Amino acid sequence: MSDIRDEVAAGFEEIYGSSPLGVWSAPGRVNLIGEHTDYNQGFVLPFAINRRTVVALGARDDGIVRVASAFADEVAEIALADLTPDRLRDWSAYPLGVAWALGQFGADLGAVPGVDLYIESTVPVGAGLSSSAAIESAVAVALDEVWRLGLPRETLARVGQLAENKAVGAPTGIMDQSASLLGRHDHAVFLDCRSLESELVELGFAAAGLELLVIDTGVSHDHATGGYAARRASCEKGAALLGVPALRDVTVDDLPRARAVLDDETFRRVRHIVTENQRVLDTVRALRTDGPLAIGEYLDASHVSMRDDFEISVPELDLAVETAQANGAIGARMTGGGFGGAAIALVPSEGISRIQVAIDGAFAEHGFGQPTTFTVTASDGAGRD
Ligand code: GLA
């Protein structure tokens, strides 16, 4: 981490010609279980990972905000008073969207000082590890401190979500920003997406001789278009037809009635959400009573549900999951929004290289591009470095 922090401070100086006031960072996340449940007001169990986005910030004495980054050629510049979602373009919509969204949550954008921002990241983009939430959360904690807003972390998560929804245009839920802001070393964030109450749940992977392997298929996804929004619409349709505010209000015992009321596709979408909510609760209970060796069956069942009922997996994700399972993983599933991105496998430490070799071999055999595999650990959430 200190390397990238130094790089960010140096990058800031090179572009803006002065030292930053401070450096803040926020992690990407892996979702252990609870997929597409967040916008159905259900339960999720993500954790923050040891890959972070770092932002260096300098204050200005006017009302201008500038953003630059190692991954973009241009410096974007706009007056805070002029910020509206429709004026934001490209990657700068993430940090500038957060500045705008803070205004929606009470910051007086006509009165706060302008800022210069410089951003770098070690969260892979497009892998389903929430590189966008990492940018939003890092910028949110930095601006919250410098603008002396004192907003609680739960509110900063909603700020990031609003930026994502309105400035970026992706109709995503609250999970990713919550994980990035609330994460803790060796813990997952058990979040009730209706009340926004959360509890930290100890993972204990290392103590049990386990590691969490990420298999980034390299198949890129985009939640601003297509499948993600269609799944969300199906869930809303299902809830409306069942006469409930959200699918959170449907239980496994209600599924026979749901089958009678809904068309087959909507029923399967609903069944995924309903059973996935239950699997999150089961996973939390298993972690607390028996430890991480006991959660494999829920991870595996979650993948089957996403593959067959919610239909958000792709052949590369299925192959990664099946190969990990066949080579000693405790459990495996795709993680994140789907249609590409990464799978996760909970793996005995001594079996990591065997699984990596098997996955590389299986991908080559199927003519798929080589995946990138790496382990992640549960890490602390956003903060000042
Ligand atoms: C994306 C979204 C989240 C969540 C997941 C699916 O990561 O950003 O809000 O809906 O997909 O669980």
Coordinates of C-alpha atoms and ligand atoms in Angstrom, one line a residue:
M1 CA 0.0 0.0 0.0
S2 CA 2.7 2.5 0.8
D3 CA 4.0 2.2 -2.7
I4 CA 0.8 3.3 -4.4
R5 CA 0.3 6.0 -1.7
D6 CA 3.7 7.5 -2.6
E7 CA 2.9 7.2 -6.3
V8 CA -0.4 9.0 -5.9
A9 CA 1.2 11.9 -4.0
A10 CA 3.9 12.1 -6.7
G11 CA 1.3 12.0 -9.4
F12 CA -0.6 14.7 -7.7
E13 CA 2.5 17.0 -7.5
E14 CA 3.4 16.4 -11.1
I15 CA -0.1 17.4 -12.4
Y16 CA -1.0 20.2 -9.9
G17 CA 2.5 21.5 -8.9
S18 CA 1.9 21.3 -5.2
S19 CA 1.7 18.7 -2.4
P20 CA -1.7 17.2 -1.5
L21 CA -3.4 18.0 1.7
G22 CA -3.8 14.3 2.4
V23 CA -4.3 10.8 0.9
W24 CA -7.4 8.7 1.4
S25 CA -8.2 5.2 0.1
A26 CA -11.0 2.7 -0.2
P27 CA -11.1 -1.0 -1.1
G28 CA -12.8 -3.0 -3.8
R29 CA -15.0 -5.9 -2.6
V30 CA -15.8 -9.5 -3.1
N31 CA -19.3 -10.6 -2.4
L32 CA -19.1 -13.9 -0.4
I33 CA -22.9 -14.5 -1.0
G34 CA -26.1 -12.6 -1.6
E35 CA -26.3 -11.7 -5.2
H36 CA -28.8 -9.2 -6.7
T37 CA -30.5 -9.3 -3.3
D38 CA -29.5 -5.7 -2.4
Y39 CA -32.0 -3.9 -4.6
N40 CA -34.7 -6.3 -3.5
Q41 CA -34.1 -5.0 0.1
G42 CA -32.6 -8.3 1.1
F43 CA -29.4 -9.5 2.7
V44 CA -25.8 -9.5 1.4
L45 CA -22.5 -10.7 2.9
P46 CA -19.6 -9.0 1.0
F47 CA -16.1 -8.1 2.3
A48 CA -13.6 -5.4 1.5
I49 CA -10.5 -6.7 -0.2
N50 CA -6.8 -5.8 -0.1
R51 CA -6.9 -4.0 -3.4
R52 CA -7.5 -0.3 -3.0
T53 CA -8.2 3.0 -4.8
V54 CA -6.2 5.9 -3.5
V55 CA -7.0 9.5 -3.9
A56 CA -4.8 12.5 -3.1
L57 CA -6.6 15.7 -2.4
G58 CA -5.6 19.3 -2.4
A59 CA -7.9 22.2 -1.3
R60 CA -8.4 25.3 -3.6
D61 CA -9.6 28.7 -2.6
D62 CA -12.2 28.9 -5.4
G63 CA -15.3 26.7 -6.2
I64 CA -13.6 24.6 -8.9
V65 CA -13.1 20.8 -8.7
R66 CA -10.4 19.1 -10.9
V67 CA -9.9 15.4 -11.2
A68 CA -7.0 13.6 -12.8
S69 CA -5.9 10.0 -12.7
A70 CA -3.2 7.6 -13.8
F71 CA -5.7 5.9 -16.1
A72 CA -7.0 8.9 -18.0
D73 CA -5.1 11.5 -20.2
E74 CA -7.2 14.5 -19.4
V75 CA -7.8 16.6 -16.3
A76 CA -11.6 17.1 -15.9
E77 CA -12.6 20.5 -14.5
I78 CA -15.9 21.9 -13.4
A79 CA -17.3 24.5 -11.0
L80 CA -19.0 22.8 -8.0
A81 CA -22.0 25.1 -8.5
D82 CA -22.4 23.8 -12.0
L83 CA -22.4 20.1 -11.1
T84 CA -25.4 18.2 -12.5
P85 CA -25.4 14.5 -13.5
D86 CA -26.1 15.2 -17.2
R87 CA -22.9 17.2 -17.5
L88 CA -20.7 14.4 -16.3
R89 CA -18.9 12.1 -18.8
D90 CA -16.5 9.1 -18.8
W91 CA -14.6 7.9 -15.7
S92 CA -14.7 11.4 -14.1
A93 CA -18.5 10.9 -13.6
Y94 CA -17.5 8.7 -10.6
P95 CA -15.6 11.2 -8.5
L96 CA -17.5 14.2 -9.7
G97 CA -20.8 12.3 -9.3
V98 CA -19.9 11.9 -5.6
A99 CA -19.3 15.6 -5.2
W100 CA -22.7 16.3 -6.8
A101 CA -24.4 13.5 -4.6
L102 CA -22.9 15.0 -1.4
G103 CA -24.8 18.2 -2.4
Q104 CA -28.0 16.1 -2.5
F105 CA -27.2 14.9 1.0
G106 CA -26.8 18.3 2.5
A107 CA -23.4 19.7 1.4
D108 CA -23.7 23.3 0.3
L109 CA -21.8 23.2 -3.0
G110 CA -21.9 27.0 -3.3
A111 CA -20.0 27.4 0.0
V112 CA -17.5 24.5 0.3
P113 CA -13.9 25.0 -1.1
G114 CA -12.9 23.6 -4.4
V115 CA -10.6 20.6 -4.6
D116 CA -8.0 19.0 -6.8
L117 CA -8.1 15.2 -6.9
Y118 CA -5.7 12.6 -8.2
I119 CA -6.6 9.0 -8.3
E120 CA -4.9 5.6 -8.7
S121 CA -6.1 2.1 -8.1
T122 CA -5.0 -1.5 -7.7
V123 CA -8.6 -2.8 -8.0
P124 CA -8.9 -4.5 -11.4
V125 CA -11.5 -2.7 -13.6
G126 CA -14.3 -4.8 -15.1
A127 CA -13.6 -7.9 -12.9
G128 CA -16.7 -7.5 -10.8
L129 CA -14.6 -6.4 -7.8
S130 CA -16.3 -2.9 -7.5
S131 CA -13.5 -0.7 -8.8
S132 CA -16.2 2.0 -9.2
A133 CA -17.4 1.7 -5.6
A134 CA -13.8 2.0 -4.5
I135 CA -13.4 5.3 -6.4
E136 CA -16.7 6.6 -5.0
S137 CA -16.0 5.6 -1.4
A138 CA -12.4 7.0 -1.4
V139 CA -13.7 10.3 -2.8
A140 CA -16.7 10.3 -0.4
V141 CA -14.5 9.9 2.7
A142 CA -12.0 12.5 1.5
L143 CA -14.6 15.2 0.7
D144 CA -16.6 14.4 3.8
E145 CA -13.6 15.1 5.9
V146 CA -12.3 18.2 4.0
W147 CA -15.7 19.7 3.7
R148 CA -16.4 18.9 7.4
L149 CA -19.7 17.2 6.7
G150 CA -19.5 14.5 9.4
L151 CA -21.8 12.2 7.5
P152 CA -22.1 8.6 8.8
R153 CA -20.7 5.8 6.8
E154 CA -24.2 4.5 5.9
T155 CA -25.0 7.9 4.4
L156 CA -21.7 8.0 2.4
A157 CA -22.7 4.6 1.0
R158 CA -26.0 6.1 -0.2
V159 CA -24.0 9.0 -1.7
G160 CA -21.8 6.6 -3.7
Q161 CA -24.9 4.7 -4.8
L162 CA -26.6 7.9 -5.9
A163 CA -23.6 8.9 -7.9
E164 CA -23.5 5.5 -9.6
N165 CA -27.3 5.6 -10.3
K166 CA -27.6 9.1 -11.5
A167 CA -24.1 10.3 -12.7
V168 CA -22.9 7.0 -14.2
G169 CA -26.3 5.7 -15.0
A170 CA -26.0 2.1 -13.6
P171 CA -29.2 1.1 -11.6
T172 CA -27.1 -0.7 -8.9
G173 CA -27.9 -1.3 -5.2
I174 CA -26.2 -0.4 -2.0
M175 CA -23.9 -3.4 -1.5
D176 CA -20.6 -2.4 -3.1
Q177 CA -20.3 1.0 -1.4
S178 CA -21.3 -0.5 1.9
A179 CA -18.6 -3.1 1.7
S180 CA -16.0 -0.6 0.8
L181 CA -17.0 1.8 3.6
L182 CA -17.8 -0.7 6.4
G183 CA -15.3 -3.5 5.8
R184 CA -13.0 -4.7 8.5
H185 CA -9.9 -7.0 8.5
D186 CA -10.9 -10.7 8.5
H187 CA -14.6 -9.8 8.6
A188 CA -17.5 -9.8 6.2
V189 CA -20.2 -7.1 6.3
F190 CA -23.7 -8.7 6.9
L191 CA -26.0 -6.0 5.6
D192 CA -29.7 -5.7 5.8
C193 CA -30.4 -3.7 2.6
R194 CA -33.8 -2.6 3.9
S195 CA -32.9 -1.1 7.3
L196 CA -29.2 -0.6 6.3
E197 CA -28.2 -2.1 9.7
S198 CA -25.0 -4.1 9.5
E199 CA -23.0 -6.5 11.6
L200 CA -19.4 -7.6 11.1
V201 CA -19.1 -11.4 10.8
E202 CA -15.7 -13.0 11.5
L203 CA -14.5 -15.0 8.5
G204 CA -11.5 -16.8 10.0
F205 CA -10.3 -18.1 6.6
A206 CA -6.6 -18.1 7.5
A207 CA -7.2 -19.7 10.9
A208 CA -9.0 -22.5 9.2
G209 CA -6.2 -23.0 6.6
L210 CA -8.3 -21.5 3.8
E211 CA -7.8 -18.8 1.2
L212 CA -10.2 -17.0 -1.0
L213 CA -9.2 -17.3 -4.7
V214 CA -10.5 -14.8 -7.3
I215 CA -10.7 -16.1 -10.8
D216 CA -11.1 -13.0 -13.1
T217 CA -12.4 -14.5 -16.4
G218 CA -11.5 -11.3 -18.3
V219 CA -15.0 -11.3 -19.8
S220 CA -16.0 -7.7 -19.2
H221 CA -19.5 -6.6 -18.0
D222 CA -21.2 -3.3 -17.9
H223 CA -24.1 -2.7 -15.4
A224 CA -25.2 0.5 -17.1
T225 CA -26.6 -1.5 -20.0
G226 CA -28.6 -4.6 -20.7
G227 CA -28.9 -7.6 -18.4
Y228 CA -28.5 -6.0 -15.0
A229 CA -31.4 -3.6 -15.5
A230 CA -33.5 -6.4 -17.1
R231 CA -33.0 -8.6 -14.0
R232 CA -33.9 -5.7 -11.7
A233 CA -37.1 -5.1 -13.8
S234 CA -38.1 -8.8 -13.5
C235 CA -37.7 -8.6 -9.7
E236 CA -39.9 -5.5 -9.5
K237 CA -42.5 -7.2 -11.7
G238 CA -42.4 -10.3 -9.5
A239 CA -42.9 -8.2 -6.4
A240 CA -45.8 -6.3 -7.9
L241 CA -47.6 -9.4 -9.1
L242 CA -47.1 -11.0 -5.6
G243 CA -48.4 -7.8 -4.0
V244 CA -45.4 -7.1 -1.8
P245 CA -43.2 -4.0 -1.5
A246 CA -40.0 -6.0 -2.4
L247 CA -38.9 -9.6 -2.9
R248 CA -37.4 -9.4 0.6
D249 CA -41.0 -9.9 1.8
V250 CA -41.3 -13.3 0.1
T251 CA -40.0 -16.4 1.9
V252 CA -39.1 -19.9 0.7
D253 CA -42.5 -21.1 2.1
D254 CA -44.3 -18.7 -0.3
L255 CA -42.7 -20.1 -3.4
P256 CA -45.5 -22.6 -4.3
R257 CA -47.9 -19.7 -4.4
A258 CA -45.5 -17.7 -6.4
R259 CA -45.2 -20.5 -8.9
A260 CA -49.0 -20.5 -9.4
V261 CA -49.1 -16.7 -9.9
L262 CA -46.0 -16.0 -12.1
D263 CA -44.9 -16.9 -15.5
D264 CA -42.0 -19.4 -15.6
E265 CA -39.2 -16.8 -16.2
T266 CA -40.4 -14.4 -13.5
F267 CA -40.9 -17.2 -11.1
R268 CA -37.3 -18.4 -11.6
R269 CA -36.0 -14.8 -11.1
V270 CA -38.0 -14.6 -7.9
R271 CA -36.9 -18.0 -6.7
H272 CA -33.2 -17.0 -7.0
I273 CA -33.8 -13.9 -4.8
V274 CA -35.8 -15.7 -2.2
T275 CA -33.5 -18.7 -1.9
E276 CA -30.4 -16.4 -2.0
N277 CA -31.7 -14.4 0.9
Q278 CA -32.0 -17.6 2.8
R279 CA -28.5 -18.7 1.8
V280 CA -27.1 -15.5 3.2
L281 CA -28.8 -16.1 6.6
D282 CA -27.6 -19.7 6.5
T283 CA -24.0 -18.7 5.7
V284 CA -23.9 -16.2 8.5
R285 CA -25.2 -18.8 10.9
A286 CA -22.7 -21.4 9.6
L287 CA -19.8 -19.0 9.9
R288 CA -20.7 -18.2 13.5
T289 CA -21.4 -21.7 14.7
D290 CA -19.1 -23.9 12.7
G291 CA -16.6 -21.6 10.9
P292 CA -15.8 -21.2 7.2
L293 CA -15.3 -24.9 6.4
A294 CA -19.1 -25.2 6.8
I295 CA -20.2 -22.7 4.1
G296 CA -19.2 -24.5 0.9
E297 CA -22.6 -25.9 0.1
Y298 CA -24.2 -22.4 0.2
L299 CA -21.6 -21.0 -2.2
D300 CA -22.1 -23.9 -4.6
A301 CA -25.9 -23.6 -4.4
S302 CA -25.8 -19.9 -5.0
H303 CA -23.9 -20.4 -8.2
V304 CA -26.4 -23.0 -9.5
S305 CA -29.2 -20.6 -8.7
M306 CA -27.5 -17.7 -10.6
R307 CA -26.7 -20.0 -13.5
D308 CA -30.1 -21.7 -13.9
D309 CA -32.7 -19.4 -12.3
F310 CA -31.3 -15.9 -12.5
E311 CA -29.3 -16.7 -15.7
I312 CA -26.5 -14.2 -15.1
S313 CA -23.5 -16.6 -15.5
V314 CA -21.4 -17.1 -18.6
P315 CA -19.6 -20.3 -19.7
E316 CA -16.3 -19.0 -18.5
L317 CA -17.7 -18.4 -15.0
D318 CA -19.3 -21.9 -15.0
L319 CA -16.0 -23.5 -16.0
A320 CA -14.0 -21.6 -13.4
V321 CA -16.5 -22.7 -10.7
E322 CA -16.7 -26.3 -11.8
T323 CA -13.0 -26.7 -12.2
A324 CA -12.4 -25.2 -8.7
Q325 CA -15.0 -27.5 -7.2
A326 CA -13.5 -30.6 -8.9
N327 CA -10.0 -29.8 -7.6
G328 CA -10.6 -29.4 -3.9
A329 CA -12.4 -26.1 -3.4
I330 CA -14.6 -26.0 -0.3
G331 CA -17.1 -24.0 -2.4
A332 CA -17.2 -21.7 -5.4
R333 CA -19.5 -19.3 -7.2
M334 CA -19.5 -16.3 -9.5
T335 CA -19.4 -13.0 -7.6
G336 CA -20.9 -9.6 -8.4
G337 CA -23.4 -8.6 -11.0
G338 CA -22.7 -11.3 -13.5
F339 CA -22.5 -11.5 -17.3
G340 CA -18.7 -11.7 -16.9
G341 CA -16.3 -10.6 -14.3
A342 CA -15.0 -13.0 -11.6
A343 CA -15.7 -16.2 -9.7
I344 CA -14.5 -16.9 -6.2
A345 CA -13.4 -20.2 -4.7
L346 CA -12.8 -20.9 -1.0
V347 CA -9.7 -23.1 -1.2
P348 CA -7.4 -25.0 1.3
S349 CA -4.1 -23.0 1.2
E350 CA -2.0 -26.0 0.1
G351 CA -4.4 -26.6 -2.8
I352 CA -4.2 -23.1 -4.4
S353 CA -1.6 -23.9 -7.1
R354 CA -3.3 -27.1 -8.1
I355 CA -6.5 -25.3 -8.7
Q356 CA -4.8 -22.5 -10.6
V357 CA -3.1 -24.9 -12.9
A358 CA -6.4 -26.9 -13.4
I359 CA -8.2 -23.7 -14.2
D360 CA -5.6 -22.4 -16.7
G361 CA -5.7 -25.9 -18.4
A362 CA -9.5 -26.0 -18.6
F363 CA -9.7 -22.5 -20.1
A364 CA -7.1 -23.4 -22.7
E365 CA -8.9 -26.6 -23.5
H366 CA -12.1 -24.7 -24.1
G367 CA -10.4 -22.0 -26.2
F368 CA -11.2 -19.3 -23.6
G369 CA -8.8 -16.4 -23.0
Q370 CA -6.5 -17.0 -20.0
P371 CA -8.1 -16.0 -16.7
T372 CA -6.2 -14.0 -14.0
T373 CA -6.2 -15.8 -10.6
F374 CA -5.1 -14.2 -7.3
T375 CA -6.0 -14.5 -3.6
V376 CA -7.6 -11.7 -1.6
T377 CA -8.0 -11.1 2.1
A378 CA -10.7 -9.3 4.0
S379 CA -9.4 -5.8 4.8
D380 CA -10.4 -2.5 6.4
G381 CA -12.8 -0.2 4.7
A382 CA -12.2 3.3 3.5
G383 CA -10.3 5.9 5.4
R384 CA -7.5 8.4 5.6
D385 CA -4.0 6.9 5.0
Ligands
GLA1 C1 -23.4 -5.1 -8.7 C2 -24.1 -4.0 -8.1 C3 -24.6 -4.3 -6.7 C4 -25.3 -5.7 -6.7 C5 -24.5 -6.7 -7.4 C6 -25.2 -8.0 -7.5 O1 -22.1 -5.3 -8.1 O2 -23.3 -2.8 -8.0 O3 -25.4 -3.3 -6.2 O4 -26.6 -5.6 -7.1 O5 -24.1 -6.3 -8.7 O6 -25.3 -8.7 -6.3

